[in-house]
Coordinates of N, CA, C and O in Angstrom, one line a residue:
X1 N 89.2 108.8 99.3 CA 89.5 108.7 97.9 C 90.2 107.3 97.7 O 89.9 106.7 96.7
X2 N 91.1 106.9 98.5 CA 91.7 105.6 98.4 C 90.7 104.5 98.4 O 90.8 103.5 97.7
X3 N 89.7 104.5 99.3 CA 88.7 103.5 99.4 C 87.9 103.5 98.1 O 87.6 102.4 97.6
X4 N 87.6 104.6 97.6 CA 86.9 104.7 96.3 C 87.7 104.0 95.2 O 87.1 103.3 94.4
X5 N 89.0 104.3 95.1 CA 89.8 103.6 94.1 C 89.8 102.1 94.3 O 89.7 101.3 93.3
X6 N 89.9 101.7 95.5 CA 90.0 100.2 95.8 C 88.6 99.6 95.4 O 88.6 98.5 94.8
X7 N 87.5 100.2 95.7 CA 86.2 99.7 95.4 C 86.0 99.6 93.9 O 85.5 98.7 93.3
X8 N 86.5 100.7 93.2 CA 86.4 100.7 91.7 C 87.2 99.6 91.1 O 86.8 99.0 90.1
X9 N 88.4 99.4 91.7 CA 89.3 98.3 91.2 C 88.6 97.0 91.4 O 88.7 96.1 90.5
X10 N 88.0 96.7 92.5 CA 87.4 95.4 92.8 C 86.2 95.3 91.8 O 86.0 94.2 91.3
X11 N 85.4 96.3 91.6 CA 84.3 96.2 90.7 C 84.7 95.9 89.3 O 84.2 95.1 88.6
X12 N 85.8 96.6 88.9 CA 86.4 96.4 87.6 C 86.7 94.9 87.3 O 86.3 94.4 86.3
X13 N 87.3 94.3 88.3 CA 87.7 92.9 88.1 C 86.5 91.9 88.3 O 86.4 90.9 87.6
X14 N 85.5 92.3 89.1 CA 84.3 91.5 89.2 C 83.6 91.5 87.9 O 83.0 90.5 87.4
X15 N 83.5 92.7 87.2 CA 82.8 92.8 85.9 C 83.6 92.0 84.8 O 82.9 91.5 83.9
X16 N 84.9 91.8 85.0 CA 85.6 91.1 84.0 C 85.3 89.6 84.0 O 85.6 88.9 83.1
X17 N 84.7 89.1 85.1 CA 84.4 87.7 85.2 C 85.6 86.8 85.6 O 85.4 85.6 85.6
X18 N 86.7 87.4 85.7 CA 87.9 86.6 86.0 C 88.7 87.2 87.1 O 88.9 88.4 87.1
X19 N 89.2 86.4 88.0 CA 90.2 86.9 88.9 C 91.4 85.9 88.9 O 91.2 84.7 88.5
X20 N 92.5 86.3 89.2 CA 93.7 85.4 89.1 C 93.6 84.4 90.2 O 93.3 84.6 91.3
X21 N 94.0 83.1 89.8 CA 94.0 82.0 90.8 C 95.2 82.1 91.7 O 96.2 82.8 91.3
X22 N 95.1 81.5 92.8 CA 96.3 81.5 93.7 C 97.4 80.6 93.3 O 98.4 80.6 93.8
X23 N 97.1 79.8 92.2 CA 98.1 78.8 91.8 C 99.2 79.3 91.0 O 100.2 78.7 90.8
X24 N 99.1 80.5 90.5 CA 100.2 81.2 89.8 C 100.4 80.8 88.4 O 101.5 80.5 88.0
X25 N 99.4 80.7 87.6 CA 99.5 80.4 86.1 C 99.6 81.7 85.4 O 98.6 82.5 85.3
X26 N 100.8 82.0 84.8 CA 100.9 83.3 84.1 C 100.0 83.5 83.0 O 99.7 84.7 82.6
X27 N 99.5 82.5 82.3 CA 98.5 82.6 81.2 C 97.2 83.3 81.8 O 96.5 84.0 81.0
X28 N 96.9 83.1 83.0 CA 95.7 83.7 83.6 C 95.8 85.2 83.6 O 94.8 85.9 83.5
X29 N 97.0 85.8 83.7 CA 97.2 87.2 83.7 C 96.7 87.8 82.3 O 95.9 88.7 82.3
X30 N 97.1 87.1 81.3 CA 96.7 87.6 79.9 C 95.2 87.4 79.7 O 94.5 88.3 79.2
X31 N 94.7 86.3 80.2 CA 93.2 86.0 80.0 C 92.4 87.0 80.9 O 91.3 87.4 80.4
X32 N 92.9 87.3 82.0 CA 92.2 88.3 82.9 C 92.0 89.6 82.2 O 91.0 90.2 82.2
X33 N 93.1 90.1 81.7 CA 93.1 91.4 81.0 C 92.3 91.4 79.7 O 91.5 92.2 79.5
X34 N 92.5 90.3 79.0 CA 91.7 90.1 77.7 C 90.2 90.1 78.0 O 89.4 90.6 77.2
X35 N 89.8 89.4 79.0 CA 88.4 89.3 79.3 C 87.8 90.4 80.0 O 86.6 90.5 80.3
X36 N 88.6 91.5 80.3 CA 88.0 92.6 81.0 C 87.3 93.5 80.0 O 87.8 93.9 78.9
X37 N 86.0 93.8 80.3 CA 85.2 94.6 79.3 C 85.7 96.1 79.2 O 85.3 96.8 78.3
X38 N 86.7 96.5 80.0 CA 87.2 97.8 79.9 C 88.5 98.0 79.3 O 89.2 99.0 79.4
X39 N 89.0 96.9 78.6 CA 90.3 96.9 77.9 C 90.0 96.5 76.5 O 89.2 95.6 76.2
X40 N 90.8 97.1 75.6 CA 90.7 96.7 74.2 C 92.2 96.4 73.7 O 93.1 97.2 73.8
X41 N 92.4 95.2 73.2 CA 93.7 94.8 72.7 C 94.0 95.6 71.5 O 93.3 95.5 70.5
X42 N 95.1 96.3 71.5 CA 95.5 97.1 70.4 C 96.7 96.5 69.6 O 96.9 96.9 68.5
X43 N 97.4 95.6 70.2 CA 98.5 95.0 69.6 C 98.8 93.7 70.3 O 98.8 93.6 71.5
X44 N 99.1 92.7 69.5 CA 99.6 91.4 70.1 C 100.6 90.7 69.1 O 100.5 90.9 67.9
X45 N 101.5 90.0 69.7 CA 102.6 89.4 69.0 C 103.0 88.1 69.7 O 103.1 88.1 70.9
X46 N 103.3 87.1 69.0 CA 103.9 85.8 69.5 C 105.0 85.5 68.7 O 104.9 85.4 67.4
X47 N 106.2 85.3 69.3 CA 107.4 84.9 68.6 C 108.4 84.3 69.5 O 108.3 84.5 70.7
X48 N 109.3 83.6 68.9 CA 110.4 83.0 69.7 C 111.5 84.1 69.8 O 111.8 84.8 68.8
X49 N 112.1 84.2 71.0 CA 113.2 85.2 71.2 C 114.4 84.5 71.6 O 114.4 83.5 72.4
X50 N 115.6 85.1 71.2 CA 116.9 84.5 71.6 C 117.6 85.7 72.3 O 117.9 86.7 71.7
X51 N 118.0 85.5 73.5 CA 118.8 86.5 74.3 C 118.1 87.8 74.3 O 118.7 88.9 74.2
X52 N 116.8 87.8 74.6 CA 116.0 89.1 74.8 C 116.5 89.7 76.1 O 116.6 89.0 77.1
X53 N 116.7 91.0 76.0 CA 117.1 91.7 77.2 C 115.9 92.1 78.0 O 115.0 92.8 77.5
X54 N 115.9 91.7 79.3 CA 114.8 92.1 80.2 C 115.3 93.1 81.2 O 116.3 92.8 81.9
X55 N 114.7 94.2 81.2 CA 115.2 95.3 82.1 C 115.0 95.0 83.6 O 113.8 94.7 84.0
X56 N 116.0 95.0 84.4 CA 115.9 94.8 85.8 C 116.5 96.1 86.5 O 117.0 96.0 87.6
X57 N 116.4 97.2 85.8 CA 116.8 98.5 86.4 C 116.3 99.6 85.5 O 115.7 99.3 84.4
X58 N 116.4 100.8 85.9 CA 115.9 101.9 85.1 C 116.6 102.1 83.8 O 117.8 101.6 83.7
X59 N 116.0 102.7 82.9 CA 116.6 103.0 81.6 C 117.4 104.3 81.8 O 116.9 105.3 82.4
X60 N 118.6 104.3 81.4 CA 119.4 105.6 81.5 C 120.4 105.7 80.3 O 120.7 104.7 79.7
X61 N 120.8 106.9 80.1 CA 121.7 107.1 79.0 C 123.1 107.0 79.5 O 123.5 107.7 80.4
X62 N 123.9 106.1 78.9 CA 125.2 105.8 79.3 C 126.1 105.9 78.1 O 126.0 105.2 77.1
X63 N 127.0 106.9 78.1 CA 127.9 107.2 77.0 C 127.2 107.3 75.7 O 127.5 106.7 74.7
X64 N 126.1 108.0 75.7 CA 125.3 108.3 74.5 C 124.3 107.2 74.1 O 123.6 107.3 73.1
X65 N 124.3 106.1 74.8 CA 123.4 105.0 74.5 C 122.4 104.7 75.6 O 122.8 104.8 76.8
X66 N 121.1 104.4 75.3 CA 120.1 104.1 76.3 C 120.3 102.6 76.7 O 120.4 101.7 75.8
X67 N 120.5 102.4 78.0 CA 120.7 101.1 78.5 C 120.0 100.9 79.9 O 119.7 101.9 80.5
X68 N 119.7 99.7 80.2 CA 119.2 99.4 81.5 C 120.3 99.5 82.5 O 121.4 99.1 82.3
X69 N 120.0 99.9 83.7 CA 121.0 99.9 84.8 C 121.4 98.5 85.1 O 122.5 98.2 85.4
X70 N 120.4 97.6 85.0 CA 120.7 96.1 85.2 C 119.7 95.4 84.3 O 118.6 95.9 84.0
X71 N 120.1 94.2 83.9 CA 119.2 93.4 83.0 C 119.7 92.0 83.0 O 120.7 91.6 83.6
X72 N 118.8 91.1 82.4 CA 119.2 89.7 82.2 C 118.8 89.4 80.8 O 117.9 90.0 80.2
X73 N 119.4 88.4 80.2 CA 119.1 87.9 78.9 C 118.4 86.6 79.0 O 118.8 85.7 79.7
X74 N 117.2 86.5 78.3 CA 116.4 85.3 78.3 C 116.1 84.8 76.9 O 116.0 85.7 76.0
X75 N 115.8 83.6 76.7 CA 115.4 83.0 75.4 C 114.1 82.2 75.7 O 114.0 81.6 76.8
X76 N 113.2 82.2 74.7 CA 112.0 81.4 74.8 C 110.9 81.9 73.9 O 111.2 82.5 72.9
X77 N 109.7 81.7 74.3 CA 108.5 82.1 73.5 C 107.9 83.3 74.2 O 107.5 83.3 75.3
X78 N 107.8 84.4 73.4 CA 107.3 85.7 73.8 C 105.9 85.8 73.4 O 105.6 85.6 72.2
X79 N 105.0 86.2 74.3 CA 103.7 86.7 74.0 C 103.7 88.2 74.5 O 103.9 88.5 75.7
X80 N 103.4 89.1 73.5 CA 103.4 90.5 73.8 C 102.1 91.1 73.5 O 101.6 90.9 72.4
X81 N 101.5 91.8 74.5 CA 100.1 92.4 74.3 C 100.1 93.8 74.8 O 100.7 94.0 75.9
X82 N 99.4 94.6 74.1 CA 99.1 96.0 74.6 C 97.6 96.2 74.5 O 97.0 95.9 73.5
X83 N 97.1 96.8 75.6 CA 95.7 97.1 75.7 C 95.5 98.5 76.0 O 96.2 99.1 76.8
X84 N 94.4 99.1 75.4 CA 94.0 100.5 75.8 C 92.9 100.3 76.8 O 92.0 99.4 76.7
X85 N 93.0 101.1 77.9 CA 92.0 101.0 79.0 C 90.9 102.0 78.7 O 91.2 103.2 78.3
X86 N 89.6 101.6 78.8 CA 88.5 102.5 78.5 C 88.5 103.7 79.4 O 88.9 103.7 80.5
X87 N 88.1 104.8 78.8 CA 88.0 106.1 79.5 C 87.1 105.9 80.7 O 86.1 105.2 80.7
X88 N 87.5 106.5 81.8 CA 86.8 106.4 83.1 C 87.5 105.4 84.0 O 87.2 105.3 85.2
X89 N 88.4 104.6 83.4 CA 89.2 103.6 84.2 C 90.6 103.9 84.0 O 91.0 104.5 83.0
X90 N 91.5 103.5 84.9 CA 92.9 103.8 84.8 C 93.7 102.6 84.6 O 93.4 101.5 85.2
X91 N 94.7 102.7 83.8 CA 95.7 101.6 83.7 C 96.4 101.3 85.0 O 96.7 100.1 85.3
X92 N 96.6 102.3 85.8 CA 97.2 102.1 87.1 C 96.4 101.2 88.0 O 96.9 100.4 88.8
X93 N 95.0 101.3 88.0 CA 94.2 100.5 88.8 C 94.3 99.0 88.4 O 94.4 98.1 89.2
X94 N 94.2 98.8 87.1 CA 94.3 97.4 86.6 C 95.7 96.8 86.9 O 95.9 95.7 87.4
X95 N 96.7 97.6 86.7 CA 98.1 97.3 86.9 C 98.3 96.9 88.4 O 98.9 95.9 88.8
X96 N 97.8 97.8 89.3 CA 97.9 97.5 90.8 C 97.3 96.2 91.2 O 97.8 95.5 92.0
X97 N 96.1 96.0 90.6 CA 95.4 94.7 91.0 C 96.2 93.5 90.5 O 96.3 92.5 91.2
X98 N 96.7 93.5 89.3 CA 97.4 92.4 88.7 C 98.7 92.2 89.6 O 99.0 91.0 90.0
X99 N 99.4 93.2 89.9 CA 100.6 93.1 90.7 C 100.3 92.5 92.1 O 101.0 91.7 92.6
X100 N 99.3 93.0 92.7 CA 98.9 92.5 94.0 C 98.6 91.0 94.0 O 99.0 90.3 94.9
X101 N 97.8 90.6 93.0 CA 97.5 89.2 92.8 C 98.7 88.3 92.6 O 98.9 87.3 93.2
X102 N 99.6 88.8 91.7 CA 100.8 88.0 91.3 C 101.7 87.9 92.5 O 102.3 86.8 92.7
X103 N 101.8 88.9 93.3 CA 102.7 88.9 94.5 C 102.2 87.9 95.5 O 103.1 87.4 96.3
X104 N 101.0 87.4 95.5 CA 100.5 86.4 96.4 C 100.9 85.0 96.0 O 100.7 84.0 96.8
X105 N 101.3 84.8 94.7 CA 101.6 83.5 94.2 C 102.8 82.9 94.9 O 103.8 83.7 95.0
X106 N 102.8 81.7 95.3 CA 104.0 81.1 96.0 C 105.1 80.9 95.0 O 106.3 80.9 95.4
X107 N 104.8 80.8 93.7 CA 105.8 80.5 92.7 C 106.3 81.8 92.0 O 107.0 81.7 91.0
X108 N 106.0 82.9 92.5 CA 106.4 84.2 91.9 C 107.4 84.9 92.8 O 107.4 84.8 94.0
X109 N 108.3 85.6 92.1 CA 109.3 86.5 92.8 C 109.4 87.8 92.0 O 109.6 87.7 90.8
X110 N 109.3 88.9 92.7 CA 109.5 90.2 92.1 C 111.0 90.4 91.9 O 111.7 90.4 92.8
X111 N 111.4 90.6 90.6 CA 112.8 90.8 90.3 C 113.1 92.3 90.2 O 114.2 92.7 90.5
X112 N 112.1 93.1 89.8 CA 112.4 94.6 89.7 C 111.0 95.3 89.7 O 110.0 94.8 89.2
X113 N 111.1 96.5 90.2 CA 109.9 97.4 90.3 C 110.3 98.8 90.2 O 111.3 99.2 90.9
X114 N 109.6 99.6 89.4 CA 109.8 101.1 89.4 C 108.5 101.8 89.1 O 107.6 101.2 88.5
X115 N 108.5 103.0 89.5 CA 107.3 103.9 89.2 C 107.8 105.3 88.9 O 108.8 105.8 89.4
X116 N 107.0 105.9 88.0 CA 107.3 107.3 87.7 C 108.6 107.5 87.0 O 109.2 106.7 86.3
X117 N 109.2 108.6 87.4 CA 110.5 109.0 86.7 C 111.6 108.1 87.1 O 112.7 108.1 86.4
X118 N 111.5 107.3 88.2 CA 112.5 106.4 88.6 C 112.7 105.3 87.6 O 113.8 104.6 87.6
X119 N 111.8 105.1 86.6 CA 111.9 104.1 85.6 C 112.8 104.6 84.4 O 113.3 103.8 83.6
X120 N 112.9 105.9 84.3 CA 113.6 106.5 83.1 C 112.6 107.2 82.2 O 111.5 107.4 82.6
X121 N 113.0 107.4 81.0 CA 112.2 108.1 80.0 C 111.1 107.2 79.4 O 111.4 106.1 78.9
X122 N 109.8 107.6 79.5 CA 108.7 106.8 79.0 C 108.8 106.6 77.5 O 108.4 105.5 77.0
X123 N 109.4 107.6 76.8 CA 109.5 107.4 75.3 C 110.5 106.2 75.0 O 110.3 105.5 74.0
X124 N 111.5 106.0 75.8 CA 112.4 104.9 75.6 C 111.8 103.6 75.8 O 112.0 102.6 75.1
X125 N 111.0 103.5 76.9 CA 110.2 102.3 77.2 C 109.3 102.0 76.1 O 109.2 100.8 75.6
X126 N 108.6 102.9 75.6 CA 107.6 102.7 74.5 C 108.2 102.3 73.2 O 107.8 101.3 72.7
X127 N 109.2 103.0 72.8 CA 109.8 102.7 71.5 C 110.9 101.7 71.5 O 110.9 100.8 70.7
X128 N 111.9 101.8 72.3 CA 113.0 100.9 72.3 C 112.8 99.5 73.0 O 113.2 98.5 72.5
X129 N 112.1 99.6 74.1 CA 111.9 98.3 74.9 C 110.7 97.5 74.3 O 110.9 96.3 74.0
X130 N 109.6 98.2 74.2 CA 108.4 97.4 73.8 C 107.9 97.6 72.4 O 107.1 96.9 71.9
X131 N 108.5 98.6 71.7 CA 108.2 98.8 70.3 C 106.7 99.2 70.0 O 106.1 98.8 69.0
X132 N 106.1 99.9 71.0 CA 104.7 100.3 70.9 C 104.7 101.8 71.2 O 104.6 102.2 72.4
X133 N 104.7 102.6 70.2 CA 104.8 104.1 70.5 C 103.6 104.6 71.2 O 103.7 105.6 71.9
X134 N 102.4 103.9 71.2 CA 101.3 104.3 71.9 C 101.5 104.3 73.4 O 100.8 105.0 74.1
X135 N 102.5 103.6 73.9 CA 102.7 103.5 75.3 C 103.4 104.8 75.8 O 103.4 105.0 77.0
X136 N 103.9 105.6 74.9 CA 104.5 106.8 75.4 C 103.5 107.7 76.1 O 102.5 108.0 75.6
X137 N 103.9 108.0 77.3 CA 103.0 108.9 78.1 C 103.8 109.7 79.1 O 105.0 109.8 78.9
X138 N 103.2 110.2 80.1 CA 103.9 111.0 81.1 C 104.8 110.2 81.9 O 104.4 109.1 82.4
X139 N 106.0 110.6 82.1 CA 107.0 109.9 82.8 C 106.6 109.6 84.2 O 106.8 108.5 84.8
X140 N 105.9 110.5 84.8 CA 105.4 110.4 86.2 C 104.3 109.4 86.4 O 104.0 109.0 87.5
X141 N 103.7 108.9 85.3 CA 102.5 108.0 85.4 C 102.9 106.6 84.9 O 102.0 105.8 84.8
X142 N 104.1 106.3 84.7 CA 104.5 105.0 84.2 C 104.8 104.1 85.4 O 105.2 104.5 86.5
X143 N 104.6 102.8 85.2 CA 104.9 101.7 86.2 C 105.4 100.5 85.5 O 104.9 100.2 84.4
X144 N 106.4 99.8 86.1 CA 107.0 98.6 85.5 C 107.3 97.6 86.6 O 107.8 98.0 87.6
X145 N 107.0 96.4 86.3 CA 107.3 95.3 87.2 C 107.8 94.1 86.4 O 107.3 93.8 85.3
X146 N 108.8 93.3 87.0 CA 109.2 92.1 86.4 C 109.1 91.0 87.4 O 109.6 91.2 88.6
X147 N 108.4 89.9 87.1 CA 108.3 88.8 88.0 C 108.9 87.6 87.3 O 108.8 87.4 86.1
X148 N 109.5 86.7 88.2 CA 110.0 85.4 87.8 C 108.9 84.5 88.3 O 108.5 84.5 89.5
X149 N 108.4 83.6 87.4 CA 107.4 82.6 87.8 C 108.0 81.2 87.6 O 108.4 80.9 86.4
X150 N 108.2 80.5 88.6 CA 108.8 79.2 88.5 C 107.9 78.1 88.8 O 106.8 78.2 89.4
X151 N 108.2 76.9 88.2 CA 107.3 75.7 88.3 C 107.8 74.7 87.3 O 109.0 74.7 87.0
X152 N 106.9 73.9 86.8 CA 107.3 72.9 85.8 C 107.9 73.7 84.6 O 108.8 73.2 83.9
X153 N 107.3 74.9 84.3 CA 107.8 75.8 83.3 C 108.2 77.1 83.9 O 107.5 77.6 84.8
X154 N 109.3 77.7 83.5 CA 109.7 79.0 84.1 C 109.3 80.1 83.1 O 109.4 80.0 81.9
X155 N 109.0 81.3 83.7 CA 108.5 82.4 82.9 C 109.2 83.7 83.5 O 109.5 83.8 84.6
X156 N 109.2 84.7 82.6 CA 109.4 86.1 83.0 C 108.1 86.8 82.6 O 107.7 86.7 81.5
X157 N 107.5 87.6 83.6 CA 106.3 88.3 83.3 C 106.6 89.8 83.5 O 107.0 90.2 84.6
X158 N 106.5 90.6 82.5 CA 106.8 92.0 82.5 C 105.5 92.8 82.4 O 104.8 92.5 81.4
X159 N 105.2 93.7 83.3 CA 104.0 94.5 83.2 C 104.4 95.9 83.2 O 105.3 96.4 83.9
X160 N 103.8 96.7 82.3 CA 104.1 98.1 82.2 C 102.8 98.9 82.0 O 101.9 98.4 81.2
X161 N 102.6 99.9 82.7 CA 101.4 100.8 82.4 C 101.8 102.2 82.2 O 102.8 102.7 82.8
X162 N 101.1 102.9 81.4 CA 101.4 104.3 81.1 C 100.1 105.0 80.8 O 99.0 104.4 80.6
X163 N 100.2 106.4 80.8 CA 99.0 107.2 80.6 C 99.5 108.5 80.0 O 100.4 109.1 80.4
X164 N 98.8 108.9 78.9 CA 99.0 110.2 78.3 C 98.0 111.2 78.8 O 98.3 112.3 79.1
X165 N 96.8 110.7 79.0 CA 95.7 111.5 79.5 C 94.7 110.5 80.1 O 94.9 109.3 80.0
X166 N 93.6 111.1 80.6 CA 92.5 110.2 81.2 C 91.9 109.3 80.1 O 91.4 108.2 80.5
X167 N 91.9 109.6 78.8 CA 91.3 108.8 77.8 C 92.4 108.0 77.0 O 92.0 107.1 76.2
X168 N 93.6 108.2 77.3 CA 94.7 107.4 76.7 C 95.6 106.7 77.7 O 96.7 107.1 78.0
X169 N 95.0 105.6 78.2 CA 95.6 104.8 79.3 C 96.0 103.4 78.7 O 95.1 102.9 78.0
X170 N 97.2 102.9 78.9 CA 97.6 101.7 78.3 C 98.2 100.7 79.3 O 98.9 101.2 80.3
X171 N 98.0 99.4 79.1 CA 98.6 98.4 79.8 C 99.3 97.5 78.9 O 98.8 97.1 77.8
X172 N 100.6 97.1 79.2 CA 101.4 96.3 78.3 C 101.9 95.1 79.1 O 102.4 95.3 80.2
X173 N 101.9 93.9 78.5 CA 102.4 92.7 79.2 C 103.3 91.9 78.2 O 102.8 91.6 77.1
X174 N 104.5 91.6 78.6 CA 105.3 90.6 78.0 C 105.4 89.4 78.8 O 105.8 89.5 80.0
X175 N 105.0 88.2 78.3 CA 105.1 87.0 79.0 C 106.1 86.1 78.2 O 105.8 85.8 77.0
X176 N 107.2 85.7 78.8 CA 108.2 84.9 78.1 C 108.3 83.6 78.8 O 108.6 83.5 80.0
X177 N 108.0 82.5 78.0 CA 108.1 81.2 78.5 C 109.5 80.8 78.2 O 109.9 80.7 77.1
X178 N 110.3 80.6 79.2 CA 111.8 80.4 79.1 C 112.1 78.9 78.6 O 111.4 78.0 79.0
X179 N 113.1 78.9 77.8 CA 113.7 77.6 77.4 C 115.1 77.5 78.0 O 115.8 78.5 78.2
X180 N 115.4 76.3 78.4 CA 116.8 76.1 79.0 C 117.8 76.1 77.9 O 117.6 75.6 76.8
X181 N 118.8 76.9 78.1 CA 119.9 77.0 77.1 C 121.0 76.0 77.5 O 121.3 75.8 78.6
X182 N 121.5 75.4 76.4 CA 122.6 74.5 76.6 C 123.9 75.2 77.1 O 124.1 76.4 76.6
X183 N 124.7 74.6 77.9 CA 125.9 75.3 78.4 C 126.9 75.3 77.2 O 127.0 74.3 76.5
X184 N 127.7 76.4 77.1 CA 128.7 76.4 76.0 C 129.8 75.5 76.2 O 130.1 75.0 77.3

């Protein structure tokens, strides 16, 4: 079964016509998913953000408020995209391939990783963190990764996948191009 999933994942990316380069350009991640014939972009947003909170820990309820166990604040240009994955393919397959490729980049560092219930409540990720209620799915099928991409330009790359059912699979990516903040 594992070999079958691996072969399906390879075929999926071969059909998309794009694979991530070893050079570590975070824009390639967005283009790879966008160019995949088995994904449909359901929402996208580009905006400047100031002190956006990036979760580096699970979401948990602390004194009646939902908070990350750990986080960092970043400012810069945000590109936010949500894709629905076509029936017959899983968001987990696409997510796993992207994470595997990004992990090989010399200029990337994994800052946080969680899967399933260890991430917290899926409804909070969907609504509070990403503002995309379609992302709400089964807690045990969610995955989240945060990468720091360094180079001439620094980025934070957030990947999230969820599934409600076999026909309602979603992949979400936040790409934040960081700006240097002046010291107070």
